[in-house]
Amino acid sequence: MKVKALYPGTFDPITYGHGDIMARAASMFDSVVMAVAASPAKQPLFNLETRVGLARQVLSHLDNITVCGFDGLLAEFAVQCEAQVLVRGLRAVSDFEYEFQLASMNRALVPHLETVFLPTATRYTYISSSLVKEVAKLGGQVDQFVDPIVVQALRSKLGSGRKTVSGPIDV
Ligand code: COA
């Protein structure tokens, strides 16, 4: 039986940490779908179409993967995609409690849906999309965390709002 996995997240934007999980999942499963959640509550910087587009470009070297956007319940989307497995990355012990809850809820909703946790590569454990955006907004270099395509997208998006000089504030 061919096993299809689904790797969900907001990916606002995709980082090298996400790319590492995708590459490893792609080598474990017959096919992997990166499922980019609309996540309106997180008020993403990039709209869904851009997040999907960036992920497609960044992951174009992997041939057994697809990237698509979704809105609504993850467990339902996994059923629609005919995925048997959810992939989640664990960065630290602190991720575990929430991830365990998420996995249990998804399995309660769809009993055949298993969650597989992959430990995030040590060099990426401290990365999050929010931190990357914050560093970029404040004029810091983010090229060690995200693909050059994403660096460019952040530059275009943040444009003149991007702070380039830091210094003391007179009070
Ligand atoms: N490398 C780098 N960063 C990583 C990472 C890795 N391996 N793994 C996680 N992260 C980062 C993410 O970028 C994210 O950063 P941010 O919060 O700054 O955006 C953070 O860690 C948290 O990641 P995650 O827990 O995956 O949150 P998310 O918002 O990316 O995804 C969903 C959460 C979309 C999977 C979840 O909200 C969901 O399932 N939504 C659909 C609605 C639903 O079904 N709800 C019921 C669930 S039971």
Coordinates of N, CA and C and ligand atoms in Angstrom, one line a residue:
M1 N 0.8 -1.2 0.0 CA 0.0 0.0 0.0 C 0.9 1.3 0.0
K2 N 0.5 2.2 -0.9 CA 1.3 3.4 -0.9 C 0.8 4.3 0.2
V3 N 1.8 4.9 0.9 CA 1.4 5.8 2.1 C 1.6 7.3 1.7
K4 N 0.5 8.0 1.8 CA 0.6 9.4 1.6 C 0.5 10.2 2.9
A5 N 1.5 11.1 3.1 CA 1.5 11.9 4.3 C 1.2 13.4 4.0
L6 N 0.7 14.0 5.1 CA 0.4 15.4 4.9 C 1.1 16.2 6.0
Y7 N 1.8 17.3 5.6 CA 2.5 18.1 6.6 C 1.8 19.5 6.6
P8 N 1.1 19.7 7.7 CA 0.3 20.9 7.8 C 1.1 22.0 8.6
G9 N 0.7 23.3 8.3 CA 1.3 24.4 9.0 C 0.8 25.7 8.3
T10 N 1.2 26.8 8.9 CA 0.8 28.1 8.3 C 1.9 28.5 7.3
F11 N 3.1 28.2 7.6 CA 4.2 28.5 6.6 C 4.2 29.9 6.2
D12 N 4.3 30.8 7.1 CA 4.2 32.3 6.9 C 5.5 33.0 7.3
P13 N 6.6 32.8 6.6 CA 6.8 32.0 5.4 C 7.5 30.7 5.7
I14 N 7.6 29.8 4.6 CA 8.4 28.6 4.7 C 9.8 28.9 5.1
T15 N 10.4 28.1 6.1 CA 11.8 28.3 6.5 C 12.6 27.1 6.1
Y16 N 13.9 27.1 6.4 CA 14.8 26.0 6.1 C 14.3 24.8 7.1
G17 N 13.8 25.1 8.3 CA 13.4 24.1 9.2 C 12.2 23.3 8.6
H18 N 11.3 24.0 8.0 CA 10.1 23.3 7.3 C 10.6 22.5 6.1
G19 N 11.6 23.1 5.4 CA 12.1 22.4 4.2 C 12.8 21.1 4.6
D20 N 13.5 21.1 5.8 CA 14.2 19.9 6.2 C 13.2 18.8 6.6
I21 N 12.1 19.2 7.3 CA 11.1 18.2 7.6 C 10.4 17.7 6.3
M22 N 10.2 18.5 5.4 CA 9.6 18.0 4.1 C 10.5 17.1 3.4
A23 N 11.8 17.4 3.3 CA 12.7 16.5 2.6 C 12.8 15.2 3.3
R24 N 12.8 15.2 4.6 CA 12.9 13.9 5.3 C 11.6 13.1 5.2
A25 N 10.5 13.8 5.3 CA 9.2 13.1 5.1 C 9.1 12.5 3.7
A26 N 9.6 13.3 2.7 CA 9.5 12.8 1.3 C 10.4 11.6 1.1
S27 N 11.4 11.4 1.9 CA 12.2 10.2 1.8 C 11.6 9.0 2.5
M28 N 10.6 9.3 3.4 CA 10.0 8.2 4.2 C 8.7 7.7 3.6
F29 N 8.0 8.6 2.9 CA 6.6 8.2 2.4 C 6.6 8.3 0.9
D30 N 5.6 7.6 0.3 CA 5.5 7.6 -1.1 C 5.2 9.0 -1.7
S31 N 4.4 9.7 -1.0 CA 4.1 11.1 -1.4 C 3.8 11.9 -0.2
V32 N 4.1 13.2 -0.3 CA 3.8 14.1 0.9 C 3.1 15.4 0.3
V33 N 2.1 15.7 1.0 CA 1.4 17.0 0.7 C 1.7 18.0 1.7
M34 N 2.3 19.1 1.3 CA 2.4 20.2 2.3 C 1.1 21.0 2.3
A35 N 0.4 21.0 3.4 CA -0.9 21.6 3.5 C -0.8 23.0 4.2
V36 N -0.9 24.0 3.4 CA -0.7 25.4 3.9 C -2.1 25.9 4.4
A37 N -2.2 26.0 5.8 CA -3.4 26.4 6.4 C -3.7 27.9 6.2
A38 N -4.9 28.3 5.9 CA -5.3 29.7 5.8 C -4.9 30.5 7.1
S39 N -5.2 29.8 8.2 CA -4.9 30.4 9.6 C -5.2 31.9 9.7
P40 N -6.5 32.3 9.5 CA -6.8 33.7 9.5 C -6.5 34.3 10.9
A41 N -6.7 33.5 12.0 CA -6.5 34.0 13.3 C -5.0 34.5 13.6
K42 N -4.1 33.9 12.8 CA -2.7 34.3 13.0 C -2.4 35.6 12.2
Q43 N -3.3 36.1 11.4 CA -3.1 37.3 10.6 C -1.8 37.2 9.8
P44 N -1.7 36.2 8.9 CA -0.4 36.0 8.2 C 0.0 37.3 7.4
L45 N 1.4 37.4 7.4 CA 1.9 38.5 6.6 C 1.7 38.3 5.1
F46 N 1.9 37.0 4.6 CA 1.7 36.7 3.2 C 0.3 36.0 3.1
N47 N -0.4 36.4 2.0 CA -1.7 35.7 1.8 C -1.5 34.2 1.4
L48 N -2.5 33.5 1.4 CA -2.4 32.0 1.2 C -1.8 31.7 -0.2
E49 N -2.2 32.4 -1.2 CA -1.6 32.1 -2.5 C -0.1 32.3 -2.6
T50 N 0.4 33.4 -1.9 CA 1.8 33.7 -1.9 C 2.5 32.6 -1.1
R51 N 2.0 32.2 0.1 CA 2.6 31.2 0.9 C 2.7 29.9 0.1
V52 N 1.7 29.5 -0.6 CA 1.7 28.3 -1.4 C 2.7 28.4 -2.5
G53 N 2.7 29.6 -3.2 CA 3.7 29.8 -4.3 C 5.1 29.7 -3.8
L54 N 5.4 30.3 -2.7 CA 6.8 30.3 -2.1 C 7.2 28.9 -1.8
A55 N 6.3 28.2 -1.2 CA 6.6 26.8 -0.8 C 6.9 25.9 -2.0
R56 N 6.1 26.1 -3.1 CA 6.3 25.3 -4.3 C 7.6 25.6 -4.9
Q57 N 8.0 26.9 -4.9 CA 9.3 27.2 -5.5 C 10.5 26.6 -4.7
V58 N 10.4 26.8 -3.3 CA 11.4 26.3 -2.5 C 11.6 24.8 -2.5
L59 N 10.5 24.1 -2.7 CA 10.5 22.6 -2.6 C 10.5 22.0 -4.0
S60 N 10.8 22.8 -5.0 CA 10.7 22.3 -6.4 C 11.7 21.1 -6.7
H61 N 12.7 21.0 -5.9 CA 13.7 19.9 -6.1 C 13.2 18.5 -5.6
L62 N 12.0 18.5 -4.9 CA 11.5 17.3 -4.4 C 10.4 16.8 -5.3
D63 N 10.5 15.6 -5.8 CA 9.6 15.2 -6.9 C 8.3 14.4 -6.4
N64 N 8.3 14.0 -5.2 CA 7.1 13.3 -4.7 C 6.3 14.1 -3.7
I65 N 6.4 15.4 -3.9 CA 5.6 16.3 -3.0 C 4.7 17.2 -3.8
T66 N 3.6 17.6 -3.1 CA 2.8 18.7 -3.7 C 2.5 19.7 -2.6
V67 N 2.1 20.9 -3.0 CA 1.8 21.9 -2.0 C 0.4 22.4 -2.3
C68 N -0.4 22.5 -1.3 CA -1.7 23.1 -1.6 C -2.3 23.8 -0.3
G69 N -3.2 24.8 -0.5 CA -3.7 25.5 0.6 C -5.0 24.9 1.0
F70 N -5.4 25.1 2.3 CA -6.7 24.6 2.8 C -7.2 25.6 3.9
D71 N -8.5 25.5 4.0 CA -9.2 26.3 5.1 C -10.1 25.3 5.8
G72 N -10.3 25.5 7.1 CA -11.2 24.6 7.8 C -10.4 23.5 8.6
L73 N -11.1 22.4 8.8 CA -10.6 21.4 9.7 C -9.5 20.5 9.0
L74 N -8.3 20.4 9.6 CA -7.2 19.7 9.1 C -7.6 18.2 8.9
A75 N -8.2 17.6 9.9 CA -8.5 16.2 9.8 C -9.4 15.9 8.5
E76 N -10.3 16.8 8.3 CA -11.2 16.6 7.1 C -10.4 16.8 5.8
F77 N -9.5 17.7 5.8 CA -8.7 17.9 4.6 C -7.8 16.7 4.4
A78 N -7.3 16.1 5.4 CA -6.5 14.9 5.3 C -7.3 13.8 4.6
V79 N -8.5 13.7 5.0 CA -9.4 12.6 4.4 C -9.6 12.9 3.0
Q80 N -9.9 14.2 2.7 CA -10.1 14.6 1.2 C -8.9 14.3 0.4
C81 N -7.7 14.5 1.0 CA -6.5 14.2 0.2 C -6.1 12.7 0.2
E82 N -6.9 11.9 0.9 CA -6.6 10.5 1.1 C -5.2 10.2 1.7
A83 N -4.9 11.1 2.7 CA -3.6 10.9 3.4 C -3.9 10.0 4.6
Q84 N -2.9 9.1 4.9 CA -3.1 8.3 6.1 C -2.3 8.8 7.3
V85 N -1.3 9.7 7.0 CA -0.4 10.1 8.1 C -0.3 11.6 8.1
L86 N -0.2 12.2 9.3 CA 0.1 13.6 9.5 C 1.6 13.7 9.9
V87 N 2.3 14.6 9.4 CA 3.7 14.8 9.8 C 3.8 16.1 10.6
R88 N 4.4 16.0 11.8 CA 4.6 17.2 12.5 C 6.1 17.3 13.0
G89 N 6.7 18.4 13.0 CA 8.1 18.6 13.5 C 8.0 18.9 15.0
L90 N 8.9 18.4 15.7 CA 9.1 18.7 17.1 C 10.4 19.5 17.3
R91 N 10.3 20.7 17.8 CA 11.5 21.5 18.0 C 12.1 21.3 19.4
A92 N 11.2 21.2 20.4 CA 11.7 21.1 21.8 C 10.6 20.4 22.6
V93 N 11.0 20.0 23.8 CA 10.1 19.3 24.7 C 8.8 20.2 24.8
S94 N 9.0 21.5 24.8 CA 7.8 22.4 25.0 C 6.8 22.3 23.9
D95 N 7.2 21.8 22.7 CA 6.2 21.6 21.6 C 5.4 20.4 21.9
F96 N 5.9 19.4 22.7 CA 5.3 18.1 22.8 C 3.8 18.1 23.3
E97 N 3.6 18.9 24.4 CA 2.2 18.9 25.0 C 1.1 19.3 24.0
Y98 N 1.4 20.4 23.3 CA 0.4 20.9 22.3 C 0.3 19.9 21.2
E99 N 1.4 19.3 20.7 CA 1.4 18.4 19.6 C 0.7 17.1 19.9
F100 N 0.9 16.7 21.2 CA 0.2 15.4 21.6 C -1.3 15.6 21.6
Q101 N -1.7 16.8 22.1 CA -3.1 17.2 22.1 C -3.7 17.2 20.7
L102 N -3.0 17.9 19.8 CA -3.4 18.0 18.4 C -3.5 16.6 17.7
A103 N -2.5 15.8 18.0 CA -2.5 14.4 17.4 C -3.7 13.6 17.9
S104 N -3.9 13.7 19.2 CA -5.0 13.0 19.8 C -6.4 13.4 19.3
M105 N -6.5 14.8 19.1 CA -7.8 15.3 18.6 C -8.0 14.9 17.2
N106 N -6.9 14.9 16.4 CA -7.1 14.5 15.0 C -7.4 13.1 14.8
R107 N -6.8 12.2 15.7 CA -7.1 10.8 15.7 C -8.5 10.5 16.2
A108 N -9.0 11.3 17.1 CA -10.4 11.1 17.6 C -11.4 11.5 16.5
L109 N -11.0 12.5 15.6 CA -11.9 12.9 14.5 C -11.8 11.9 13.4
V110 N -10.6 11.4 13.1 CA -10.4 10.4 12.0 C -9.5 9.3 12.5
P111 N -10.1 8.2 13.0 CA -9.4 7.2 13.8 C -8.2 6.5 13.0
H112 N -8.3 6.5 11.6 CA -7.1 5.9 10.9 C -6.0 6.9 10.7
L113 N -6.2 8.1 11.1 CA -5.2 9.1 10.8 C -4.1 9.1 11.9
E114 N -2.9 8.7 11.6 CA -1.8 8.6 12.5 C -0.9 9.9 12.4
T115 N -0.4 10.3 13.5 CA 0.6 11.4 13.4 C 2.0 10.9 13.7
V116 N 2.9 11.3 12.8 CA 4.3 10.9 13.0 C 5.1 12.2 13.3
F117 N 5.9 12.2 14.4 CA 6.7 13.3 14.8 C 8.1 13.1 14.3
L118 N 8.6 14.2 13.7 CA 10.0 14.2 13.3 C 10.8 15.2 14.1
P119 N 11.9 14.8 14.7 CA 12.6 15.9 15.5 C 13.2 16.8 14.5
T120 N 13.0 18.1 14.8 CA 13.6 19.2 13.9 C 15.1 19.1 14.0
A121 N 15.8 19.3 12.9 CA 17.3 19.3 12.8 C 17.8 20.3 13.9
T122 N 18.8 19.9 14.6 CA 19.3 20.8 15.7 C 19.5 22.2 15.3
R123 N 20.1 22.4 14.1 CA 20.4 23.8 13.7 C 19.2 24.6 13.4
Y124 N 18.0 24.0 13.4 CA 16.8 24.8 13.1 C 15.9 24.9 14.3
T125 N 16.3 24.4 15.5 CA 15.3 24.2 16.6 C 14.8 25.6 17.1
Y126 N 15.6 26.6 16.9 CA 15.1 27.9 17.5 C 14.4 28.8 16.4
I127 N 14.2 28.3 15.2 CA 13.6 29.1 14.2 C 12.1 29.0 14.3
S128 N 11.4 30.1 14.1 CA 10.0 30.1 13.8 C 9.7 31.2 12.8
S129 N 8.6 31.0 12.1 CA 8.3 32.0 11.0 C 8.1 33.4 11.6
S130 N 7.5 33.5 12.8 CA 7.3 34.8 13.4 C 8.7 35.5 13.7
L131 N 9.6 34.7 14.3 CA 10.9 35.3 14.6 C 11.6 35.8 13.3
V132 N 11.5 35.0 12.2 CA 12.1 35.3 11.0 C 11.5 36.7 10.5
K133 N 10.2 36.8 10.6 CA 9.5 38.0 10.1 C 10.0 39.2 11.0
E134 N 10.1 39.0 12.3 CA 10.5 40.0 13.2 C 11.9 40.5 12.9
V135 N 12.8 39.6 12.7 CA 14.2 39.9 12.4 C 14.2 40.7 11.1
A136 N 13.5 40.2 10.0 CA 13.5 40.9 8.7 C 12.9 42.3 8.9
K137 N 11.8 42.4 9.6 CA 11.2 43.8 9.8 C 12.2 44.8 10.4
L138 N 13.0 44.2 11.3 CA 13.9 45.1 12.0 C 15.3 45.3 11.3
G139 N 15.3 44.8 10.1 CA 16.5 45.0 9.2 C 17.6 44.0 9.4
G140 N 17.3 42.9 10.1 CA 18.3 41.9 10.3 C 18.4 40.9 9.1
Q141 N 19.5 40.2 9.0 CA 19.7 39.2 7.9 C 19.0 38.0 8.2
V142 N 18.2 37.4 7.2 CA 17.5 36.2 7.5 C 17.9 35.1 6.5
D143 N 19.0 35.4 5.7 CA 19.3 34.4 4.7 C 19.8 33.0 5.2
Q144 N 20.2 32.9 6.5 CA 20.6 31.6 7.0 C 19.3 30.8 7.5
F145 N 18.2 31.4 7.5 CA 16.9 30.8 8.0 C 16.0 30.4 6.8
V146 N 16.0 31.2 5.8 CA 15.0 31.0 4.7 C 15.7 31.0 3.3
D147 N 15.1 30.4 2.3 CA 15.6 30.4 1.0 C 15.7 31.8 0.4
P148 N 16.6 32.0 -0.6 CA 16.7 33.3 -1.2 C 15.4 33.8 -1.8
I149 N 14.6 32.9 -2.3 CA 13.3 33.4 -2.8 C 12.4 34.0 -1.7
V150 N 12.5 33.4 -0.5 CA 11.7 34.0 0.6 C 12.4 35.3 1.1
V151 N 13.7 35.4 1.1 CA 14.4 36.6 1.5 C 13.8 37.7 0.6
Q152 N 13.8 37.5 -0.7 CA 13.3 38.4 -1.7 C 11.8 38.8 -1.4
A153 N 11.0 37.8 -1.2 CA 9.6 38.1 -0.9 C 9.4 38.9 0.3
L154 N 10.2 38.7 1.4 CA 10.2 39.5 2.6 C 10.6 40.9 2.3
R155 N 11.6 41.1 1.5 CA 12.1 42.4 1.1 C 11.0 43.2 0.4
S156 N 10.3 42.5 -0.6 CA 9.3 43.2 -1.4 C 8.1 43.5 -0.5
K157 N 7.8 42.6 0.4 CA 6.6 42.8 1.3 C 6.8 43.9 2.3
L158 N 8.0 43.8 2.9 CA 8.2 44.8 4.0 C 8.6 46.2 3.5
G159 N 9.2 46.2 2.3 CA 9.5 47.4 1.5 C 10.1 48.5 2.4
S160 N 9.5 49.6 2.3 CA 10.0 50.8 3.1 C 9.7 50.7 4.6
G161 N 8.8 49.8 4.9 CA 8.4 49.7 6.3 C 9.5 49.0 7.1
R162 N 10.5 48.4 6.3 CA 11.6 47.7 7.0 C 12.6 48.6 7.6
K163 N 12.8 48.4 8.9 CA 13.7 49.3 9.7 C 15.2 48.8 9.3
T164 N 16.0 49.8 8.9 CA 17.4 49.3 8.5 C 18.4 49.8 9.5
V165 N 18.1 50.8 10.3 CA 19.1 51.3 11.2 C 18.6 51.1 12.7
S166 N 19.5 50.6 13.5 CA 19.0 50.5 14.9 C 19.9 51.4 15.8
G167 N 19.4 51.9 16.8 CA 20.3 52.8 17.7 C 19.5 53.2 18.9
P168 N 20.1 54.0 19.7 CA 19.5 54.4 21.0 C 18.3 55.3 20.7
I169 N 17.4 55.3 21.6 CA 16.2 56.2 21.4 C 16.4 57.3 22.6
D170 N 16.4 58.5 22.2 CA 16.4 59.6 23.2 C 15.1 59.7 23.9
V171 N 15.1 59.6 25.2 CA 13.9 59.8 26.0 C 14.1 60.8 27.1
Ligands
COA1 N1 11.3 24.5 11.6 C1 11.1 25.8 11.8 N2 10.0 26.3 12.3 C2 9.0 25.4 12.7 C3 9.2 24.0 12.6 C4 10.4 23.6 12.0 N3 10.6 22.3 11.8 N4 8.1 23.4 13.1 C5 7.3 24.4 13.5 N5 7.8 25.6 13.2 C6 7.3 26.9 13.6 C7 6.2 27.4 12.6 O1 6.8 28.2 11.6 C8 5.3 28.2 13.5 O2 5.8 29.5 13.6 P1 4.9 30.8 13.9 O3 4.0 30.4 15.1 O4 5.8 31.8 14.2 O5 4.1 31.0 12.6 C9 5.5 27.6 14.9 O6 6.7 26.8 14.8 C10 4.3 26.8 15.3 O7 4.2 25.8 14.3 P2 2.8 25.0 14.2 O8 2.4 24.5 15.5 O9 3.0 24.1 13.0 O10 1.8 26.1 13.9 P3 1.2 26.5 12.5 O11 0.4 27.7 12.7 O12 2.3 26.5 11.5 O13 0.2 25.3 12.2 C11 -1.9 24.1 12.2 C12 -0.8 24.9 13.0 C13 -2.2 24.8 10.9 C14 -1.4 22.7 11.8 C15 -3.1 24.0 13.1 O14 -3.5 25.2 13.5 C16 -4.3 23.4 12.3 O15 -4.4 22.2 12.2 N6 -5.2 24.2 11.8 C17 -6.4 23.8 11.1 C18 -7.7 23.9 11.9 C19 -7.9 22.7 12.7 O16 -8.1 21.6 12.2 N7 -8.0 22.8 14.0 C20 -8.2 21.8 14.9 C21 -6.9 21.1 15.2 S1 -7.1 19.6 16.2

